[in-house]
Amino acid sequence: MKPSFNYSDLINYKELSSTDLLVVIYNGKYGYIDRSGNIVIEPNNVFTHAQNFSEGLALVTTGEQGNIHSLKRGYIDINGDFAIESAFYLADHFSEGLAPVAMHNFKSLKAPIESGYINKQGNWIIKDNRFFQKPGRFKDNIAIVCYFDENSGYQYSFINRTGEFVFNFGFDYLTQFSEGLAVAQKSQNKYGFINKDGIFTIHQNFYEAEPFSDGLACVRPDLQHGYGFIDKAGDYIIDPIFDSARSFSDGMAVVEINNKFGFINKSGKLSIKNFYDSVLEFNEGLAPVKINDKWGYIDISGNLVIDYNFDDAFNFTKGLSVVRINNKWGYLKPDGSYLWVPSA
């Protein structure tokens, strides 16, 4: 009987390579399949929790479920053997050869903890007890960390691969760079966008802001206006008129009008009418859409290509999506067939 799994186990699903193994779970036992649907690592009792592979290693948790003091995180290889033993209170996936990890003494969740980054041999490359919580993953050789400043309180900034701060100042809020700019907030003002020198090239004019995608950023100027899109000069290309909106993907953006969702193109024209109860972004030419509590998939012309069969459905990535029918989960292909039939 084939295993099933929960979507929460696929936290890094969008970052999978075409060769990474996929996590499955059956009767509380985690295992892994390949992209032909064959079991490669048998479901077993070793892992309390397991997630998908990233850069050849998978993050797993061992210990007693429900006993936070016993839970530790480590990494396994494609044979299911521990490449890095479970020793970390907090850990994340490998990115650019490094994984963020943190130790914890359970004395105070608000105290700084021994944290930093390890390599694939489990050796500390960056170790710093100034960081609060778990530091972020590396992207383009920088990572976001949180630290405490006596004058400004909790601050966010970037470090490089040697652990040095990129800026000698921090921000109240910060995202990774996307298309050369990052969303940032300083001195409790609204959100703006900084360049890689930490300079606001788009001023803090926005009540809400998302990173740039397809050359545009989704923003909301204030509570009296809706959501629109700006270019890198900070000028509105699409006026803030929508009840809600999400970043562009595959040349289309989700918008909400009168409690129904549709898609606009980069000219701001409604290219797929707003009559869906819920939708997710386009990826690989398909988007999950929901009508009457069931999910299906449409193409960029708005044609229904996979029927409304699912209680949950997620974006396609590397040719696979995750879907749920009742309490059964499976992996779906773009033609509507299954790599892994939903099961429980």
C-alpha atoms as one frame of an Amber mdcrd trajectory, in Angstrom:
protein
   0.000   0.000   0.000   1.430   3.403  -0.970   2.168   6.040   1.688   0.457
   9.385   1.992   1.775  12.705   3.266   0.835  16.170   4.464   1.630  19.314
   2.489   3.326  20.767   5.571   6.086  18.233   4.993   6.869  19.931   1.661
   8.024  23.287   2.999  10.777  23.593   0.388   8.798  21.937  -2.404   9.256
  24.889  -4.780  13.019  24.575  -4.455  13.285  20.933  -5.502  15.611  19.967
  -8.298  14.442  17.524 -10.945  16.481  14.758  -9.262  15.588  15.243  -5.578
  13.631  12.565  -3.737  10.091  13.288  -2.524   8.875  12.704   1.020   5.918
  10.421   1.790   4.373   9.230   5.046   2.303   6.158   5.867   0.952   5.286
   9.324   3.231   7.920  10.834   6.321   6.572   9.077   8.294   8.823   6.769
   9.992   7.621   3.606  11.015   8.863   0.170  10.183   8.121  -3.447  11.933
   9.017  -6.689  10.346  10.834  -9.624   9.180   7.561 -11.098   7.094   6.930
  -7.967   9.369   4.167  -6.653  10.140   3.944  -2.946  13.839   4.658  -2.430
  13.909   5.066   1.367  11.397   2.820   3.089   8.978   4.467   5.532  10.425
   3.888   9.004  10.142   4.802  12.686  13.467   6.630  12.865  12.078  10.033
  11.857   9.562  11.972  13.930   9.285  14.343  10.993  10.926  14.576   7.580
  11.065  17.100   4.751  12.131  17.074   1.137  15.708  16.956  -0.101  17.670
  20.086  -0.907  21.159  19.968  -2.404  21.431  16.237  -1.759  20.429  16.232
   1.926  17.049  16.117   3.670  16.170  17.753   6.972  14.713  15.238   9.460
  13.652  15.318  13.108  14.189  12.610  15.691  12.902  12.292  19.257   9.562
  11.825  20.966   6.620  13.510  19.273   5.148  16.152  21.597   8.241  16.302
  23.819   9.989  19.480  22.652  13.046  18.763  24.834  13.723  15.500  23.028
  13.301  16.735  19.449  16.512  17.268  17.491  17.128  17.935  13.817  19.726
  16.504  11.468  20.248  15.604   7.812  20.112  12.337   5.860  21.579  11.424
   2.477  19.808   9.744  -0.449  20.452   6.321   1.127  18.557   7.304   4.266
  21.741   7.400   6.361  22.552  10.306   8.651  25.095  12.564   6.975  24.762
  14.998   9.906  23.489  13.566  13.184  20.433  15.057  14.889  21.826  17.698
  17.224  20.006  20.956  16.478  16.996  22.544  18.106  16.259  24.565  14.963
  17.433  23.888  11.417  16.554  24.676   7.829  17.358  23.332   4.375  20.727
  23.651   2.692  21.078  26.556   0.298  24.280  27.483  -1.533  26.103  24.802
   0.440  25.180  26.056   3.907  22.298  25.346   6.300  21.116  27.668   9.111
  20.970  25.901  12.483  20.527  26.857  16.128  21.152  25.264  19.492  18.930
  25.968  22.499  19.240  25.657  26.269  15.480  26.093  26.932  16.158  28.735
  29.599  14.583  31.586  27.671  13.034  31.607  24.222  13.862  35.320  24.011
  17.570  34.951  24.787  20.200  34.827  22.057  21.185  31.276  21.219  24.196
  29.632  19.675  23.367  29.672  16.004  24.861  30.078  12.572  25.597  27.937
   9.549  27.032  24.482   8.946  28.404  22.865   5.782  27.452  19.456   4.428
  30.040  17.793   6.658  28.284  19.203   9.707  31.085  21.652  10.502  30.307
  25.156  11.755  31.249  27.747   9.125  29.571  30.717  10.812  28.879  30.647
  14.555  27.514  33.663  16.417  25.516  33.970  19.633  24.333  37.476  18.706
  21.665  36.050  16.420  18.133  35.716  17.748  16.116  32.739  16.545  17.284
  30.824  13.490  19.079  32.820  10.792  17.772  32.795   7.225  18.989  30.788
   4.252  21.646  32.081   1.910  20.619  33.481  -1.449  23.139  35.107  -3.788
  25.774  34.782  -1.039  23.894  36.773   1.617  21.447  35.796   4.353  19.074
  37.659   6.693  19.752  37.499  10.430  18.011  39.018  13.436  19.959  40.644
  16.285  19.259  42.933  19.241  20.363  46.559  19.310  20.136  48.439  22.620
  18.871  51.581  20.910  16.643  50.140  18.175  15.540  46.776  19.598  15.270
  43.787  17.304  16.873  44.493  13.946  17.312  42.612  10.680  20.291  42.785
   8.403  22.336  40.774   5.895  25.520  38.811   6.519  27.932  37.441   3.915
  29.453  33.958   3.777  32.144  34.870   6.285  29.534  35.999   8.824  30.275
  39.699   8.444  27.419  42.199   8.370  26.884  43.661   4.920  25.583  46.951
   6.397  26.600  48.665   9.645  22.921  49.341  10.356  19.737  47.312  10.578
  16.070  47.412   9.621  12.794  46.759  11.434  11.733  44.524   8.548  13.655
  43.032   5.648  13.181  40.565   2.797  15.699  38.880   0.543  16.629  40.717
  -2.624  14.495  40.052  -5.667  15.418  41.571  -9.005  17.981  43.785  -7.294
  15.742  45.293  -4.604  14.554  44.223  -1.156  11.494  45.307   0.811  12.593
  47.104   3.981  11.168  49.096   6.877  13.149  51.430   9.113  12.186  53.507
  12.167   8.672  52.002  12.222   7.704  53.864   9.049   5.962  52.386   6.031
   7.668  49.941   3.693  10.026  50.871   0.875  12.689  49.221  -1.277  16.462
  49.262  -0.797  19.296  48.490  -3.198  22.308  46.318  -2.384  24.009  49.275
  -0.704  21.134  49.505   1.787  19.868  52.773   0.311  16.155  53.374  -0.147
  15.727  53.821  -3.898  11.951  53.671  -3.478  10.899  55.592  -0.395   8.864
  54.201   2.496   5.504  55.126   1.025   3.611  51.848   1.374   1.400  50.299
   4.023   2.115  46.896   2.452   4.707  45.801  -0.091   5.850  42.583  -1.734
   9.190  41.869  -3.466   9.586  42.585  -7.163   8.593  39.878  -9.616   8.430
  40.145 -13.401   9.624  43.756 -13.059   6.718  44.904 -10.860   5.995  44.969
  -7.130   2.591  44.602  -5.502   1.980  47.439  -3.012  -0.756  49.112  -0.980
  -0.234  52.803  -0.201  -2.610  53.012   2.780  -5.852  51.634   4.208  -7.922
  54.002   2.085  -6.621  52.467  -1.140  -6.456  49.017  -2.625  -3.529  47.104
  -4.084  -1.626  48.048  -7.235   1.753  47.576  -8.879   4.786  49.836  -9.194
   7.925  49.719 -11.333  11.492  50.124 -10.070  11.199  53.900 -10.314   8.382
  53.710  -7.761   5.765  54.789 -10.278   2.380  53.112 -10.468   2.043  51.001
 -13.589  -1.231  49.519 -12.365  -3.323  51.733 -10.075  -4.106  50.563  -6.509
  -7.714  49.606  -7.148  -7.905  45.919  -6.244  -9.332  44.473  -3.030  -6.239
  42.276  -2.799  -3.470  41.213  -5.148  -0.371  39.027  -5.315   2.930  39.248
  -7.128   3.234  38.521 -10.833   4.192  35.010 -11.888   4.307  33.697 -15.443
   3.218  37.177 -16.583  -0.045  37.089 -14.614  -1.056  38.378 -11.184  -3.878
  37.282  -8.907  -6.371  40.043  -8.049  -9.529  40.134  -5.956 -12.599  42.130
  -7.002 -15.836  41.936  -5.010 -14.758  38.790  -3.147 -13.954  36.885  -6.347
 -10.505  36.172  -7.775  -9.155  36.453 -11.285  -5.925  37.332 -13.091  -4.583
  40.480 -14.715  -1.792  40.847 -17.248   1.057  43.360 -16.949  -1.075  46.033
 -18.580  -3.503  45.756 -15.683  -6.247  44.261 -17.861  -8.364  41.445 -16.480
  -7.284  38.568 -18.712  -9.059  35.838 -16.718 -12.374  36.891 -15.238 -12.823
  37.147 -11.475 -15.289  34.378 -10.706 -13.168  31.990  -8.624 -13.597  31.556
  -4.873  -9.848  31.231  -4.428  -6.788  30.874  -6.629  -3.018  30.447  -6.456
  -0.428  31.960  -8.766   0.467  30.611 -12.179   3.575  28.478 -12.321   4.740
  26.379 -15.243   1.702  27.547 -17.191  -0.964  26.288 -14.788  -2.780  27.783
 -11.785  -4.906  26.089  -9.103  -8.420  27.576  -8.912 -11.282  26.881  -6.539
 -15.035  26.844  -7.112 -17.626  25.424  -4.697 -14.969  24.046  -2.313 -13.179
  22.054  -5.028  -9.876  22.817  -6.741  -8.849  22.310 -10.345  -6.267  23.795
 -12.722  -6.534  26.322 -15.543  -4.058  27.365 -18.238  -3.070  30.978 -19.034
  -6.035  31.270 -21.414  -8.407  30.442 -18.565  -9.264  26.987 -19.892  -9.947
  24.303 -17.310  -7.346  21.619 -18.016  -7.648  19.520 -14.832 -11.143  19.168
 -13.388 -12.341  20.286  -9.951 -11.460  17.052  -8.175  -9.410  18.184  -5.201
  -9.989  19.413  -1.660  -6.569  21.099  -1.761  -4.230  21.815  -4.651  -0.903
  23.585  -4.973   1.358  25.027  -7.646   3.222  22.882 -10.141   6.979  22.887
  -9.644   9.443  20.833 -11.680   6.479  19.076 -13.300   4.678  18.014 -10.116
   1.987  19.390  -7.821   0.627  18.295  -4.465  -3.105  17.588  -4.138  -5.467
  16.354  -1.446  -8.686  14.334  -1.745 -10.398  13.922   1.632  -7.443  13.199
   3.938  -5.377  11.579   1.222  -2.431  13.333  -0.424  -0.658  12.642  -3.677
   1.624  14.015  -6.374  -0.058  15.162  -9.589   1.371  15.545 -13.106   0.377
  18.376 -15.511  -1.650  15.953 -17.665  -3.864  15.158 -14.650  -2.366  11.718
 -13.974  -0.682  10.802 -10.713   2.933  10.119  -9.911   1.653   9.128  -6.477
  -2.032   8.315  -6.050  -3.567  10.081  -3.018  -3.629   7.642  -0.113  -3.765
   7.518   3.635
